[in-house]
């Protein structure tokens, strides 16, 4: 963990019974452990990796701070999307290539909060996730651990595997998936009201993915059948140095776009039976 990040993020517990957990997390991430902080809005620190009864949260401090960012696969927007999101009719499902009898293996090299990976696992894909930020990885690991205890979704969680490290390096070592999924964070010049709190805090803590071109180049070397890149709808395609590279085609929605680099026909690698109407 770099010194700049350790000066921004501290680890704290919501109450005394959680101190040991918080101290162990601080030690594993090489971040300062401060103390028990019952109310982050009255805290003098900038950001907390905050251990609560609900889970580990990334919390900006101060009276006007937005709510916490954390990984919750059981309730909230992720659960709503699982139940009512449109199943295999969703644009991400079409982009990855889901169809009757086909559930490709997917490597998500920019896991983030794993919302897209969870959707694909819900639809029957085996998904490996790579996250290079130690803090985001900690949030993800905590969310997966809690979700494993939920009977309703434990089979979905079994289809998710989380790795920590640099995706460009790990792609050169892993077993080739059929699909590599890329959703890089790019620089933005404005902070409009429409930007989600997750993105704002991620930019402060994680930063932008300045190596997206190299990431895409390695993804194309790694994927067996296709690479899918998620982009803001009006954003330019990712450029790869030395290559005049263009997507095979794109799927465009209201706010986002999927650039698909088709390499060969997808075949089924699913080991579970999933209703294609889900």
mmCIF file of N, CA and C in Angstrom, residues 137-229:
data_model
loop_
_atom_site.group_PDB
_atom_site.id
_atom_site.type_symbol
_atom_site.label_atom_id
_atom_site.label_comp_id
_atom_site.label_asym_id
_atom_site.label_seq_id
_atom_site.Cartn_x
_atom_site.Cartn_y
_atom_site.Cartn_z
ATOM 1 N N UNK A 137 -10.475 -4.809 -3.306
ATOM 2 C CA UNK A 137 -10.401 -6.261 -3.134
ATOM 3 C C UNK A 137 -10.910 -6.659 -1.747
ATOM 4 N N UNK A 138 -10.558 -5.888 -0.730
ATOM 5 C CA UNK A 138 -11.024 -6.174 0.630
ATOM 6 C C UNK A 138 -12.540 -6.046 0.732
ATOM 7 N N UNK A 139 -13.107 -5.030 0.083
ATOM 8 C CA UNK A 139 -14.561 -4.870 0.068
ATOM 9 C C UNK A 139 -15.226 -6.067 -0.620
ATOM 10 N N UNK A 140 -14.664 -6.481 -1.739
ATOM 11 C CA UNK A 140 -15.212 -7.614 -2.487
ATOM 12 C C UNK A 140 -15.129 -8.916 -1.691
ATOM 13 N N UNK A 141 -13.966 -9.163 -1.086
ATOM 14 C CA UNK A 141 -13.790 -10.394 -0.318
ATOM 15 C C UNK A 141 -14.789 -10.459 0.834
ATOM 16 N N UNK A 142 -15.017 -9.322 1.472
ATOM 17 C CA UNK A 142 -15.980 -9.263 2.568
ATOM 18 C C UNK A 142 -17.396 -9.524 2.055
ATOM 19 N N UNK A 143 -17.764 -8.924 0.926
ATOM 20 C CA UNK A 143 -19.090 -9.134 0.361
ATOM 21 C C UNK A 143 -19.325 -10.569 -0.045
ATOM 22 N N UNK A 144 -18.330 -11.212 -0.630
ATOM 23 C CA UNK A 144 -18.453 -12.608 -1.031
ATOM 24 C C UNK A 144 -18.586 -13.522 0.180
ATOM 25 N N UNK A 145 -17.819 -13.219 1.221
ATOM 26 C CA UNK A 145 -17.873 -14.041 2.430
ATOM 27 C C UNK A 145 -19.261 -13.998 3.064
ATOM 28 N N UNK A 146 -19.868 -12.816 3.114
ATOM 29 C CA UNK A 146 -21.207 -12.700 3.686
ATOM 30 C C UNK A 146 -22.247 -13.377 2.787
ATOM 31 N N UNK A 147 -22.074 -13.243 1.477
ATOM 32 C CA UNK A 147 -23.038 -13.819 0.537
ATOM 33 C C UNK A 147 -23.011 -15.336 0.544
ATOM 34 N N UNK A 148 -21.859 -15.927 0.862
ATOM 35 C CA UNK A 148 -21.744 -17.386 0.912
ATOM 36 C C UNK A 148 -22.657 -18.004 1.963
ATOM 37 N N UNK A 149 -23.067 -17.196 2.925
ATOM 38 C CA UNK A 149 -23.907 -17.689 4.011
ATOM 39 C C UNK A 149 -25.393 -17.589 3.692
ATOM 40 N N UNK A 150 -25.716 -17.009 2.540
ATOM 41 C CA UNK A 150 -27.106 -16.820 2.160
ATOM 42 C C UNK A 150 -27.546 -17.964 1.259
ATOM 43 N N UNK A 151 -28.492 -18.755 1.723
ATOM 44 C CA UNK A 151 -28.906 -19.954 0.991
ATOM 45 C C UNK A 151 -29.443 -19.620 -0.392
ATOM 46 N N UNK A 152 -30.100 -18.472 -0.540
ATOM 47 C CA UNK A 152 -30.759 -18.121 -1.792
ATOM 48 C C UNK A 152 -29.768 -17.904 -2.932
ATOM 49 N N UNK A 153 -28.574 -17.433 -2.619
ATOM 50 C CA UNK A 153 -27.631 -17.101 -3.691
ATOM 51 C C UNK A 153 -26.293 -17.835 -3.593
ATOM 52 N N UNK A 154 -26.166 -18.771 -2.674
ATOM 53 C CA UNK A 154 -24.861 -19.416 -2.501
ATOM 54 C C UNK A 154 -24.391 -20.145 -3.757
ATOM 55 N N UNK A 155 -25.337 -20.643 -4.575
ATOM 56 C CA UNK A 155 -24.937 -21.309 -5.818
ATOM 57 C C UNK A 155 -24.359 -20.314 -6.810
ATOM 58 N N UNK A 156 -24.877 -19.081 -6.792
ATOM 59 C CA UNK A 156 -24.340 -18.024 -7.654
ATOM 60 C C UNK A 156 -22.929 -17.660 -7.209
ATOM 61 N N UNK A 157 -22.742 -17.500 -5.903
ATOM 62 C CA UNK A 157 -21.435 -17.131 -5.360
ATOM 63 C C UNK A 157 -20.400 -18.206 -5.672
ATOM 64 N N UNK A 158 -20.831 -19.456 -5.741
ATOM 65 C CA UNK A 158 -19.918 -20.550 -6.086
ATOM 66 C C UNK A 158 -19.355 -20.400 -7.491
ATOM 67 N N UNK A 159 -20.042 -19.644 -8.338
ATOM 68 C CA UNK A 159 -19.565 -19.445 -9.707
ATOM 69 C C UNK A 159 -18.649 -18.222 -9.835
ATOM 70 N N UNK A 160 -18.358 -17.575 -8.711
ATOM 71 C CA UNK A 160 -17.473 -16.410 -8.705
ATOM 72 C C UNK A 160 -16.158 -16.746 -8.003
ATOM 73 N N UNK A 161 -15.063 -16.337 -8.617
ATOM 74 C CA UNK A 161 -13.747 -16.504 -8.005
ATOM 75 C C UNK A 161 -13.023 -15.165 -8.046
ATOM 76 N N UNK A 162 -12.466 -14.761 -6.919
ATOM 77 C CA UNK A 162 -11.812 -13.458 -6.815
ATOM 78 C C UNK A 162 -10.309 -13.611 -6.696
ATOM 79 N N UNK A 163 -9.586 -12.863 -7.531
ATOM 80 C CA UNK A 163 -8.122 -12.816 -7.485
ATOM 81 C C UNK A 163 -7.672 -11.385 -7.224
ATOM 82 N N UNK A 164 -6.521 -11.247 -6.597
ATOM 83 C CA UNK A 164 -5.967 -9.918 -6.342
ATOM 84 C C UNK A 164 -4.647 -9.775 -7.089
ATOM 85 N N UNK A 165 -4.517 -8.705 -7.855
ATOM 86 C CA UNK A 165 -3.269 -8.464 -8.559
ATOM 87 C C UNK A 165 -3.473 -7.623 -9.799
ATOM 88 N N UNK A 166 -2.414 -7.456 -10.555
ATOM 89 C CA UNK A 166 -2.460 -6.689 -11.795
ATOM 90 C C UNK A 166 -2.980 -7.588 -12.918
ATOM 91 N N UNK A 167 -4.076 -7.187 -13.534
ATOM 92 C CA UNK A 167 -4.715 -8.029 -14.545
ATOM 93 C C UNK A 167 -3.817 -8.308 -15.731
ATOM 94 N N UNK A 168 -3.013 -7.333 -16.116
ATOM 95 C CA UNK A 168 -2.125 -7.520 -17.273
ATOM 96 C C UNK A 168 -1.153 -8.663 -17.010
ATOM 97 N N UNK A 169 -0.640 -8.730 -15.782
ATOM 98 C CA UNK A 169 0.277 -9.814 -15.415
ATOM 99 C C UNK A 169 -0.460 -11.139 -15.238
ATOM 100 N N UNK A 170 -1.590 -11.110 -14.545
ATOM 101 C CA UNK A 170 -2.309 -12.349 -14.247
ATOM 102 C C UNK A 170 -2.900 -12.991 -15.492
ATOM 103 N N UNK A 171 -3.280 -12.189 -16.485
ATOM 104 C CA UNK A 171 -3.819 -12.758 -17.722
ATOM 105 C C UNK A 171 -2.788 -13.621 -18.435
ATOM 106 N N UNK A 172 -1.511 -13.324 -18.244
ATOM 107 C CA UNK A 172 -0.458 -14.093 -18.890
ATOM 108 C C UNK A 172 -0.231 -15.437 -18.193
ATOM 109 N N UNK A 173 -0.809 -15.591 -17.003
ATOM 110 C CA UNK A 173 -0.589 -16.801 -16.213
ATOM 111 C C UNK A 173 -1.822 -17.687 -16.117
ATOM 112 N N UNK A 174 -3.015 -17.108 -16.348
ATOM 113 C CA UNK A 174 -4.250 -17.854 -16.081
ATOM 114 C C UNK A 174 -4.641 -18.759 -17.252
ATOM 115 N N UNK A 175 -5.520 -19.700 -16.947
ATOM 116 C CA UNK A 175 -6.113 -20.529 -17.998
ATOM 117 C C UNK A 175 -7.004 -19.649 -18.868
ATOM 118 N N UNK A 176 -6.930 -19.813 -20.169
ATOM 119 C CA UNK A 176 -7.642 -18.916 -21.077
ATOM 120 C C UNK A 176 -9.155 -19.062 -20.933
ATOM 121 N N UNK A 177 -9.856 -17.954 -20.678
ATOM 122 C CA UNK A 177 -11.318 -17.981 -20.654
ATOM 123 C C UNK A 177 -11.859 -17.800 -22.069
ATOM 124 N N UNK A 178 -13.131 -18.079 -22.257
ATOM 125 C CA UNK A 178 -13.721 -17.798 -23.558
ATOM 126 C C UNK A 178 -13.882 -16.288 -23.765
ATOM 127 N N UNK A 179 -14.260 -15.592 -22.698
ATOM 128 C CA UNK A 179 -14.533 -14.151 -22.802
ATOM 129 C C UNK A 179 -13.729 -13.391 -21.758
ATOM 130 N N UNK A 180 -13.113 -12.299 -22.175
ATOM 131 C CA UNK A 180 -12.512 -11.359 -21.228
ATOM 132 C C UNK A 180 -13.377 -10.101 -21.215
ATOM 133 N N UNK A 181 -13.759 -9.683 -20.033
ATOM 134 C CA UNK A 181 -14.643 -8.527 -19.842
ATOM 135 C C UNK A 181 -13.837 -7.385 -19.235
ATOM 136 N N UNK A 182 -13.904 -6.210 -19.875
ATOM 137 C CA UNK A 182 -13.091 -5.056 -19.468
ATOM 138 C C UNK A 182 -13.994 -3.846 -19.261
ATOM 139 N N UNK A 183 -13.907 -3.247 -18.091
ATOM 140 C CA UNK A 183 -14.687 -2.040 -17.793
ATOM 141 C C UNK A 183 -13.781 -1.035 -17.095
ATOM 142 N N UNK A 184 -12.882 -0.390 -17.850
ATOM 143 C CA UNK A 184 -11.888 0.486 -17.227
ATOM 144 C C UNK A 184 -12.470 1.829 -16.804
ATOM 145 N N UNK A 185 -11.819 2.420 -15.830
ATOM 146 C CA UNK A 185 -12.195 3.749 -15.386
ATOM 147 C C UNK A 185 -11.298 4.763 -16.099
ATOM 148 N N UNK A 186 -11.944 5.715 -16.780
ATOM 149 C CA UNK A 186 -11.195 6.704 -17.549
ATOM 150 C C UNK A 186 -11.309 8.082 -16.909
ATOM 151 N N UNK A 187 -10.349 8.978 -17.193
ATOM 152 C CA UNK A 187 -10.410 10.322 -16.608
ATOM 153 C C UNK A 187 -11.662 11.078 -17.024
ATOM 154 N N UNK A 188 -12.233 11.821 -16.092
ATOM 155 C CA UNK A 188 -13.364 12.693 -16.371
ATOM 156 C C UNK A 188 -13.008 14.083 -15.876
ATOM 157 N N UNK A 189 -13.390 15.087 -16.643
ATOM 158 C CA UNK A 189 -13.034 16.456 -16.297
ATOM 159 C C UNK A 189 -14.043 17.120 -15.371
ATOM 160 N N UNK A 190 -15.234 16.534 -15.269
ATOM 161 C CA UNK A 190 -16.266 17.145 -14.443
ATOM 162 C C UNK A 190 -16.797 16.135 -13.446
ATOM 163 N N UNK A 191 -17.398 16.663 -12.373
ATOM 164 C CA UNK A 191 -18.046 15.827 -11.372
ATOM 165 C C UNK A 191 -19.507 16.243 -11.305
ATOM 166 N N UNK A 192 -20.255 15.798 -12.268
ATOM 167 C CA UNK A 192 -21.661 16.185 -12.342
ATOM 168 C C UNK A 192 -22.467 15.447 -11.290
ATOM 169 N N UNK A 193 -23.663 15.942 -11.058
ATOM 170 C CA UNK A 193 -24.537 15.335 -10.053
ATOM 171 C C UNK A 193 -24.937 13.922 -10.431
ATOM 172 N N UNK A 194 -24.819 13.587 -11.711
ATOM 173 C CA UNK A 194 -25.226 12.260 -12.178
ATOM 174 C C UNK A 194 -24.183 11.187 -11.897
ATOM 175 N N UNK A 195 -22.966 11.603 -11.519
ATOM 176 C CA UNK A 195 -21.924 10.630 -11.246
ATOM 177 C C UNK A 195 -22.223 9.926 -9.931
ATOM 178 N N UNK A 196 -22.232 8.600 -9.946
ATOM 179 C CA UNK A 196 -22.567 7.836 -8.762
ATOM 180 C C UNK A 196 -21.496 8.016 -7.692
ATOM 181 N N UNK A 197 -21.923 7.880 -6.426
ATOM 182 C CA UNK A 197 -20.988 8.066 -5.319
ATOM 183 C C UNK A 197 -19.852 7.048 -5.383
ATOM 184 N N UNK A 198 -20.144 5.828 -5.897
ATOM 185 C CA UNK A 198 -19.096 4.829 -6.023
ATOM 186 C C UNK A 198 -17.973 5.321 -6.918
ATOM 187 N N UNK A 199 -18.343 5.975 -8.036
ATOM 188 C CA UNK A 199 -17.339 6.444 -8.979
ATOM 189 C C UNK A 199 -16.522 7.592 -8.402
ATOM 190 N N UNK A 200 -17.188 8.478 -7.672
ATOM 191 C CA UNK A 200 -16.480 9.612 -7.076
ATOM 192 C C UNK A 200 -15.437 9.133 -6.073
ATOM 193 N N UNK A 201 -15.827 8.229 -5.197
ATOM 194 C CA UNK A 201 -14.899 7.768 -4.172
ATOM 195 C C UNK A 201 -13.825 6.865 -4.772
ATOM 196 N N UNK A 202 -14.176 6.114 -5.823
ATOM 197 C CA UNK A 202 -13.184 5.290 -6.499
ATOM 198 C C UNK A 202 -12.103 6.148 -7.135
ATOM 199 N N UNK A 203 -12.490 7.263 -7.722
ATOM 200 C CA UNK A 203 -11.505 8.141 -8.356
ATOM 201 C C UNK A 203 -10.540 8.712 -7.322
ATOM 202 N N UNK A 204 -11.041 8.961 -6.136
ATOM 203 C CA UNK A 204 -10.184 9.485 -5.076
ATOM 204 C C UNK A 204 -9.228 8.423 -4.541
ATOM 205 N N UNK A 205 -9.719 7.210 -4.393
ATOM 206 C CA UNK A 205 -8.948 6.155 -3.747
ATOM 207 C C UNK A 205 -8.181 5.291 -4.748
ATOM 208 N N UNK A 206 -8.835 4.936 -5.854
ATOM 209 C CA UNK A 206 -8.250 4.000 -6.812
ATOM 210 C C UNK A 206 -7.537 4.713 -7.954
ATOM 211 N N UNK A 207 -8.121 5.825 -8.415
ATOM 212 C CA UNK A 207 -7.544 6.545 -9.546
ATOM 213 C C UNK A 207 -8.071 6.027 -10.873
ATOM 214 N N UNK A 208 -7.558 6.580 -11.959
ATOM 215 C CA UNK A 208 -8.006 6.200 -13.296
ATOM 216 C C UNK A 208 -7.153 5.074 -13.862
ATOM 217 N N UNK A 209 -7.733 4.322 -14.787
ATOM 218 C CA UNK A 209 -7.008 3.228 -15.441
ATOM 219 C C UNK A 209 -6.261 3.776 -16.657
ATOM 220 N N UNK A 210 -5.067 4.263 -16.404
ATOM 221 C CA UNK A 210 -4.289 4.878 -17.472
ATOM 222 C C UNK A 210 -3.649 3.844 -18.402
ATOM 223 N N UNK A 211 -3.686 2.579 -18.029
ATOM 224 C CA UNK A 211 -3.083 1.516 -18.839
ATOM 225 C C UNK A 211 -4.138 0.713 -19.584
ATOM 226 N N UNK A 212 -5.285 1.341 -19.870
ATOM 227 C CA UNK A 212 -6.394 0.608 -20.500
ATOM 228 C C UNK A 212 -6.012 0.042 -21.869
ATOM 229 N N UNK A 213 -5.184 0.762 -22.623
ATOM 230 C CA UNK A 213 -4.766 0.268 -23.932
ATOM 231 C C UNK A 213 -3.952 -1.015 -23.817
ATOM 232 N N UNK A 214 -3.041 -1.043 -22.869
ATOM 233 C CA UNK A 214 -2.241 -2.244 -22.626
ATOM 234 C C UNK A 214 -3.110 -3.375 -22.115
ATOM 235 N N UNK A 215 -4.090 -3.025 -21.268
ATOM 236 C CA UNK A 215 -5.019 -4.018 -20.735
ATOM 237 C C UNK A 215 -5.822 -4.666 -21.860
ATOM 238 N N UNK A 216 -6.314 -3.848 -22.791
ATOM 239 C CA UNK A 216 -7.081 -4.380 -23.916
ATOM 240 C C UNK A 216 -6.209 -5.256 -24.802
ATOM 241 N N UNK A 217 -4.982 -4.837 -25.056
ATOM 242 C CA UNK A 217 -4.082 -5.632 -25.898
ATOM 243 C C UNK A 217 -3.844 -7.013 -25.292
ATOM 244 N N UNK A 218 -3.638 -7.067 -23.974
ATOM 245 C CA UNK A 218 -3.424 -8.349 -23.322
ATOM 246 C C UNK A 218 -4.703 -9.179 -23.294
ATOM 247 N N UNK A 219 -5.858 -8.506 -23.142
ATOM 248 C CA UNK A 219 -7.140 -9.214 -23.167
ATOM 249 C C UNK A 219 -7.346 -9.916 -24.499
ATOM 250 N N UNK A 220 -6.974 -9.258 -25.581
ATOM 251 C CA UNK A 220 -7.110 -9.851 -26.910
ATOM 252 C C UNK A 220 -6.176 -11.047 -27.094
ATOM 253 N N UNK A 221 -5.057 -11.046 -26.396
ATOM 254 C CA UNK A 221 -4.137 -12.187 -26.436
ATOM 255 C C UNK A 221 -4.658 -13.341 -25.588
ATOM 256 N N UNK A 222 -5.478 -13.001 -24.579
ATOM 257 C CA UNK A 222 -5.891 -13.993 -23.579
ATOM 258 C C UNK A 222 -7.202 -14.684 -23.928
ATOM 259 N N UNK A 223 -8.174 -13.931 -24.420
ATOM 260 C CA UNK A 223 -9.510 -14.489 -24.670
ATOM 261 C C UNK A 223 -9.490 -15.493 -25.817
ATOM 262 N N UNK A 224 -10.272 -16.556 -25.661
ATOM 263 C CA UNK A 224 -10.399 -17.526 -26.737
ATOM 264 C C UNK A 224 -11.390 -17.077 -27.800
ATOM 265 N N UNK A 225 -12.508 -16.470 -27.378
ATOM 266 C CA UNK A 225 -13.590 -16.199 -28.322
ATOM 267 C C UNK A 225 -13.913 -14.720 -28.504
ATOM 268 N N UNK A 226 -13.906 -13.951 -27.429
ATOM 269 C CA UNK A 226 -14.216 -12.530 -27.583
ATOM 270 C C UNK A 226 -13.760 -11.720 -26.385
ATOM 271 N N UNK A 227 -13.577 -10.429 -26.651
ATOM 272 C CA UNK A 227 -13.307 -9.447 -25.608
ATOM 273 C C UNK A 227 -14.456 -8.451 -25.636
ATOM 274 N N UNK A 228 -14.995 -8.150 -24.460
ATOM 275 C CA UNK A 228 -16.089 -7.194 -24.335
ATOM 276 C C UNK A 228 -15.615 -6.021 -23.491
ATOM 277 N N UNK A 229 -15.735 -4.820 -24.047
ATOM 278 C CA UNK A 229 -15.307 -3.615 -23.343
ATOM 279 C C UNK A 229 -16.511 -2.725 -23.086
#
